[in-house]
Amino acid sequence: MSRRVVDCTKVLRHGAADAFAALEFERPGQPRTLTHRIEMDADVGTHVLAPRRYVRWGSDLSGLAPESFFGEGLVAHLEVTADASDIDSSRLEDAFGRSLQNRDIVVIAARGEGVTPSFTAQAAQWLFVRGAKLVALADGISVGRDKEPDDERVILSTLLENDVPIVRGLVNTETLSAERMAFMALPAPAADVTAWPVRFVALDPGLDPTQQALEVEAAADQEGEAEPPPAESVDQTADAQPDELAESASEPSDSDASADRDTEDSLPEPDVDEGSAAEPSPEDDQDEEDLSKRSAEA
């Protein structure tokens, strides 16, 4: 089965954010060879949070097994509004139902016009109970209430305390299908470090939903631009000149000639008088001869 490789990772650029700087230089004795010194925050770009983030006894990046960052799972595409911006357990239940399996990777993508989706404690608890081994949140999803930093710590600790790493800052999630797919998000095994940028990649067997939407729009546009049906043909006799009409009226048409032939064929043949048309018989000749003799004797 062919799969699309979808990169859900933010690109890190020097100077694009204060949290990331790539200092370029040449090493002494290695002319025309570029290298870089990176200065960054550990949670820059698309990054993973290790359990030690909020729990001192939790695992750091080097203590998490590689299989925690690779496996199959599902994507939840959620629509949020100003009146319903929370991502809670009921929203996840509706999105996944019975499709979610134990030890799945879960990607949560939410969108809403002018609305910031909020990942809640109920959602974190629901994912832990359902056995998610890694939870990834799309860029733009906040954790807890705005301007309440304790909410983030309390909510994410539900997962991190149980060695469930969390990836934040995914992009291109709108191109992921609803099919079951494989994910990979391997960080560097940095000891004693609680966060690190990752390259989050999905191997998607389904079609790109955004491409399907464009194809539907293109098909609708083509139907709208289709040529109108041909107009009804105009009676050509209406445009004919008077002389042409008179000439056509004086000339017998094929239908008139055919009607005359049918009339002639239908007339009955005249009866023939068989007696008058018959030749005289020998008996008649003898009678006439006898009559002539008797007249002479008289």
Coordinates of C-alpha atoms in Angstrom, one line a residue:
M1 CA 0.0 0.0 0.0
S2 CA 1.4 3.4 -1.0
R3 CA 1.6 6.0 1.7
R4 CA 2.1 9.8 1.6
V5 CA 4.9 11.1 3.7
V6 CA 3.6 14.2 5.5
D7 CA 6.1 16.4 7.4
C8 CA 4.3 18.0 10.3
T9 CA 7.4 19.9 11.6
K10 CA 8.0 23.6 11.8
V11 CA 11.1 24.8 10.0
L12 CA 13.7 26.4 12.3
R13 CA 15.3 29.5 10.9
H14 CA 18.0 31.7 12.3
G15 CA 16.6 34.9 13.5
A16 CA 13.0 33.9 13.0
A17 CA 12.6 33.7 16.7
D18 CA 14.6 34.7 19.7
A19 CA 14.6 31.1 20.9
F20 CA 16.7 29.9 18.0
A21 CA 20.0 31.1 16.6
A22 CA 22.3 29.3 14.2
L23 CA 25.8 30.9 14.3
E24 CA 27.8 30.1 11.2
F25 CA 31.6 30.0 11.1
E26 CA 34.6 28.2 9.7
R27 CA 36.7 26.0 12.0
P28 CA 40.3 26.8 12.2
G29 CA 42.4 24.7 9.8
Q30 CA 39.3 23.7 7.7
P31 CA 38.9 26.5 5.1
R32 CA 35.7 26.7 3.1
T33 CA 34.0 24.3 5.5
L34 CA 30.9 25.7 7.2
T35 CA 29.7 24.7 10.6
H36 CA 27.2 26.1 13.1
R37 CA 26.8 26.7 16.7
I38 CA 23.2 26.5 17.8
E39 CA 21.7 28.5 20.6
M40 CA 18.1 27.7 21.3
D41 CA 15.5 26.9 23.9
A42 CA 14.8 23.2 24.2
D43 CA 11.1 23.7 23.5
V44 CA 11.4 25.6 20.3
G45 CA 9.5 24.7 17.1
T46 CA 7.9 21.3 16.9
H47 CA 9.2 19.7 20.1
V48 CA 8.5 16.9 22.6
L49 CA 8.1 17.2 26.3
A50 CA 9.6 14.5 28.5
P51 CA 7.9 13.4 31.8
R52 CA 10.6 15.2 33.8
R53 CA 9.2 18.5 32.6
Y54 CA 6.9 18.8 35.6
V55 CA 7.9 15.8 37.6
R56 CA 11.4 15.7 39.0
W57 CA 11.4 11.9 39.2
G58 CA 10.1 11.5 35.7
S59 CA 12.1 10.2 32.7
D60 CA 14.3 12.5 30.7
L61 CA 14.7 12.2 26.9
S62 CA 17.4 9.7 27.2
G63 CA 15.3 7.5 29.5
L64 CA 12.3 7.1 27.1
A65 CA 12.3 4.1 24.9
P66 CA 12.5 4.7 21.1
E67 CA 9.3 2.9 20.6
S68 CA 7.5 5.6 22.5
F69 CA 8.1 7.9 19.5
F70 CA 7.2 5.5 16.7
G71 CA 4.0 3.6 16.0
E72 CA 0.5 3.7 14.5
G73 CA -2.3 5.9 15.5
L74 CA -5.1 8.2 14.5
V75 CA -5.9 11.9 13.9
A76 CA -8.8 13.7 15.4
H77 CA -10.0 16.6 13.2
L78 CA -12.1 18.8 15.5
E79 CA -14.1 21.9 14.7
V80 CA -14.3 24.5 17.5
T81 CA -16.5 27.6 17.8
A82 CA -16.5 30.5 20.2
D83 CA -19.2 28.8 22.2
A84 CA -17.5 25.4 22.2
S85 CA -13.7 25.8 22.1
D86 CA -12.8 23.2 24.7
I87 CA -11.3 19.9 23.6
D88 CA -12.8 17.5 26.2
S89 CA -13.4 13.8 26.6
S90 CA -16.8 13.9 24.8
R91 CA -15.2 15.5 21.7
L92 CA -12.5 12.9 21.6
E93 CA -15.0 10.1 22.2
D94 CA -17.0 11.4 19.2
A95 CA -13.9 11.7 17.1
F96 CA -12.3 8.3 17.8
G97 CA -15.1 6.1 19.1
R98 CA -13.9 2.5 19.2
S99 CA -11.2 3.0 16.6
L100 CA -8.5 4.0 19.1
Q101 CA -6.4 1.1 20.3
N102 CA -4.2 0.7 23.3
R103 CA -0.6 2.1 22.8
D104 CA -1.7 4.3 19.9
I105 CA -0.2 7.6 19.0
V106 CA -2.8 10.3 19.0
V107 CA -2.7 13.5 17.0
I108 CA -5.2 16.2 17.8
A109 CA -5.9 18.9 15.2
A110 CA -8.5 21.6 15.8
R111 CA -9.6 24.6 13.8
G112 CA -12.0 27.4 14.2
E113 CA -12.4 30.9 12.7
G114 CA -10.9 33.3 15.2
V115 CA -11.1 30.7 18.0
T116 CA -8.2 29.2 20.0
P117 CA -8.9 25.5 20.9
S118 CA -8.2 24.5 24.5
F119 CA -6.9 21.1 25.5
T120 CA -8.6 20.2 28.8
A121 CA -7.9 18.0 31.8
Q122 CA -10.8 15.8 30.8
A123 CA -9.2 15.1 27.5
A124 CA -5.8 14.3 29.1
Q125 CA -7.5 11.9 31.5
W126 CA -9.5 10.2 28.7
L127 CA -6.3 9.7 26.6
F128 CA -4.5 8.2 29.5
V129 CA -7.3 5.8 30.3
R130 CA -7.5 4.7 26.6
G131 CA -3.8 3.9 26.6
A132 CA -2.3 6.5 24.3
K133 CA 1.5 6.2 24.3
L134 CA 2.2 9.6 22.8
V135 CA 0.0 12.7 22.3
A136 CA 0.7 15.3 19.7
L137 CA -1.1 18.7 19.6
A138 CA -1.3 20.8 16.5
D139 CA 0.1 24.3 16.5
G140 CA -2.4 26.8 17.9
I141 CA -3.9 24.5 20.5
S142 CA -3.6 25.9 24.0
V143 CA -3.4 23.9 27.1
G144 CA -5.9 25.0 29.8
R145 CA -7.1 28.5 30.2
D146 CA -5.4 31.5 28.8
K147 CA -3.0 33.3 31.2
E148 CA -3.2 30.4 33.7
P149 CA 0.2 28.6 33.6
D150 CA -0.8 26.3 36.4
D151 CA -3.5 24.8 34.1
E152 CA -0.8 23.6 31.7
R153 CA 1.2 22.0 34.4
V154 CA -1.8 20.2 36.0
I155 CA -3.2 19.0 32.7
L156 CA 0.0 17.8 31.1
S157 CA 1.1 16.1 34.3
T158 CA -1.8 13.7 33.9
L159 CA 0.1 12.2 30.9
L160 CA 3.7 13.0 31.8
E161 CA 3.5 11.3 35.2
N162 CA 2.7 8.1 33.4
D163 CA 5.6 8.4 30.9
V164 CA 3.4 9.6 28.0
P165 CA 5.5 12.1 26.1
I166 CA 3.7 15.1 24.5
V167 CA 4.6 16.7 21.2
R168 CA 3.5 20.3 20.6
G169 CA 3.6 22.6 17.6
L170 CA 2.5 20.3 14.7
V171 CA 1.8 21.9 11.3
N172 CA 0.2 20.6 8.1
T173 CA -2.2 18.5 10.1
E174 CA -5.0 19.6 7.8
T175 CA -3.5 17.4 5.1
L176 CA -3.7 14.3 7.2
S177 CA -6.6 11.9 6.5
A178 CA -8.8 10.0 8.9
E179 CA -7.1 6.7 8.0
R180 CA -5.0 4.7 10.5
M181 CA -1.4 5.7 9.8
A182 CA 2.1 5.5 11.2
F183 CA 3.9 8.3 13.0
M184 CA 7.5 9.0 13.9
A185 CA 8.9 11.8 16.2
L186 CA 12.4 10.8 17.4
P187 CA 14.3 13.4 19.5
A188 CA 17.9 13.3 20.4
P189 CA 18.5 11.3 23.6
A190 CA 19.7 14.2 25.6
A191 CA 20.3 13.3 29.2
D192 CA 18.6 15.3 31.9
V193 CA 16.8 17.4 29.3
T194 CA 13.0 17.8 29.4
A195 CA 12.3 19.0 25.9
W196 CA 13.8 18.8 22.4
P197 CA 12.9 19.6 18.8
V198 CA 11.6 16.6 16.8
R199 CA 11.0 15.9 13.1
F200 CA 7.4 14.7 13.3
V201 CA 6.5 12.6 10.2
A202 CA 3.3 10.8 9.2
L203 CA 3.0 7.9 6.8
D204 CA -0.5 8.4 5.6
P205 CA -2.3 5.8 3.4
G206 CA -5.3 8.1 2.8
L207 CA -5.9 11.0 0.4
D208 CA -5.1 14.6 1.2
P209 CA -8.4 16.2 2.4
T210 CA -7.3 19.6 1.2
Q211 CA -6.6 18.2 -2.3
Q212 CA -10.0 16.5 -2.4
A213 CA -11.7 19.8 -1.5
L214 CA -9.8 21.5 -4.4
E215 CA -10.9 18.8 -6.8
V216 CA -14.5 19.2 -5.8
E217 CA -14.4 22.9 -6.3
A218 CA -12.7 22.5 -9.7
A219 CA -15.4 20.1 -10.8
A220 CA -18.1 22.5 -9.6
D221 CA -16.5 25.3 -11.6
Q222 CA -16.3 23.2 -14.7
E223 CA -20.0 22.3 -14.4
G224 CA -20.8 26.0 -14.1
E225 CA -18.8 26.9 -17.2
A226 CA -20.5 24.2 -19.3
E227 CA -22.0 25.4 -22.6
P228 CA -25.8 26.0 -22.6
P229 CA -28.0 23.7 -24.6
P230 CA -28.5 24.6 -28.2
A231 CA -31.4 26.9 -29.0
E232 CA -34.4 25.6 -30.7
S233 CA -34.2 25.5 -34.5
V234 CA -36.1 28.3 -36.2
D235 CA -38.7 27.4 -38.9
Q236 CA -36.8 28.1 -42.1
T237 CA -40.1 28.8 -44.0
A238 CA -40.6 31.9 -41.9
D239 CA -37.5 33.4 -43.5
A240 CA -38.3 32.3 -47.1
Q241 CA -39.1 34.9 -49.7
P242 CA -42.6 35.2 -51.2
D243 CA -41.4 34.0 -54.7
E244 CA -39.8 30.9 -53.2
L245 CA -43.1 30.1 -51.3
A246 CA -45.2 30.5 -54.5
E247 CA -42.8 28.3 -56.5
S248 CA -42.8 25.6 -53.9
A249 CA -46.6 25.7 -53.7
S250 CA -47.0 25.3 -57.5
E251 CA -44.7 22.4 -57.7
P252 CA -46.2 19.1 -56.7
S253 CA -44.5 17.6 -53.7
D254 CA -43.3 14.1 -53.4
S255 CA -46.2 13.4 -51.0
D256 CA -48.8 14.6 -53.6
A257 CA -47.3 12.4 -56.3
S258 CA -47.4 9.5 -54.0
A259 CA -51.0 10.2 -53.1
D260 CA -52.0 10.2 -56.9
R261 CA -50.3 6.9 -57.4
D262 CA -52.2 5.4 -54.5
T263 CA -55.5 6.7 -55.9
E264 CA -54.9 5.2 -59.3
D265 CA -54.0 1.9 -57.8
S266 CA -57.1 1.9 -55.6
L267 CA -59.6 2.4 -58.6
P268 CA -61.6 -0.8 -59.5
E269 CA -61.0 -2.3 -63.0
P270 CA -64.0 -2.1 -65.4
D271 CA -66.1 -5.3 -65.7
V272 CA -65.6 -7.1 -69.1
D273 CA -68.7 -8.7 -70.8
E274 CA -67.6 -12.2 -71.3
G275 CA -70.4 -13.0 -73.7
S276 CA -69.7 -10.2 -76.1
A277 CA -66.0 -10.7 -76.1
A278 CA -66.2 -14.5 -76.7
E279 CA -65.6 -16.0 -80.2
P280 CA -68.6 -17.8 -82.0
S281 CA -68.7 -21.5 -81.5
P282 CA -69.1 -24.2 -84.3
E283 CA -72.7 -24.8 -83.3
D284 CA -73.6 -21.2 -83.8
D285 CA -72.1 -21.3 -87.4
Q286 CA -74.2 -24.4 -88.3
D287 CA -77.5 -22.8 -87.1
E288 CA -76.8 -19.7 -89.2
E289 CA -76.1 -21.8 -92.3
D290 CA -79.4 -23.8 -91.9
L291 CA -81.3 -20.6 -91.5
S292 CA -79.9 -19.3 -94.8
K293 CA -80.9 -22.4 -96.7
R294 CA -84.5 -22.3 -95.5
S295 CA -84.7 -18.7 -96.6
A296 CA -83.6 -19.6 -100.1
E297 CA -86.0 -22.5 -100.6
A298 CA -88.9 -20.3 -99.5

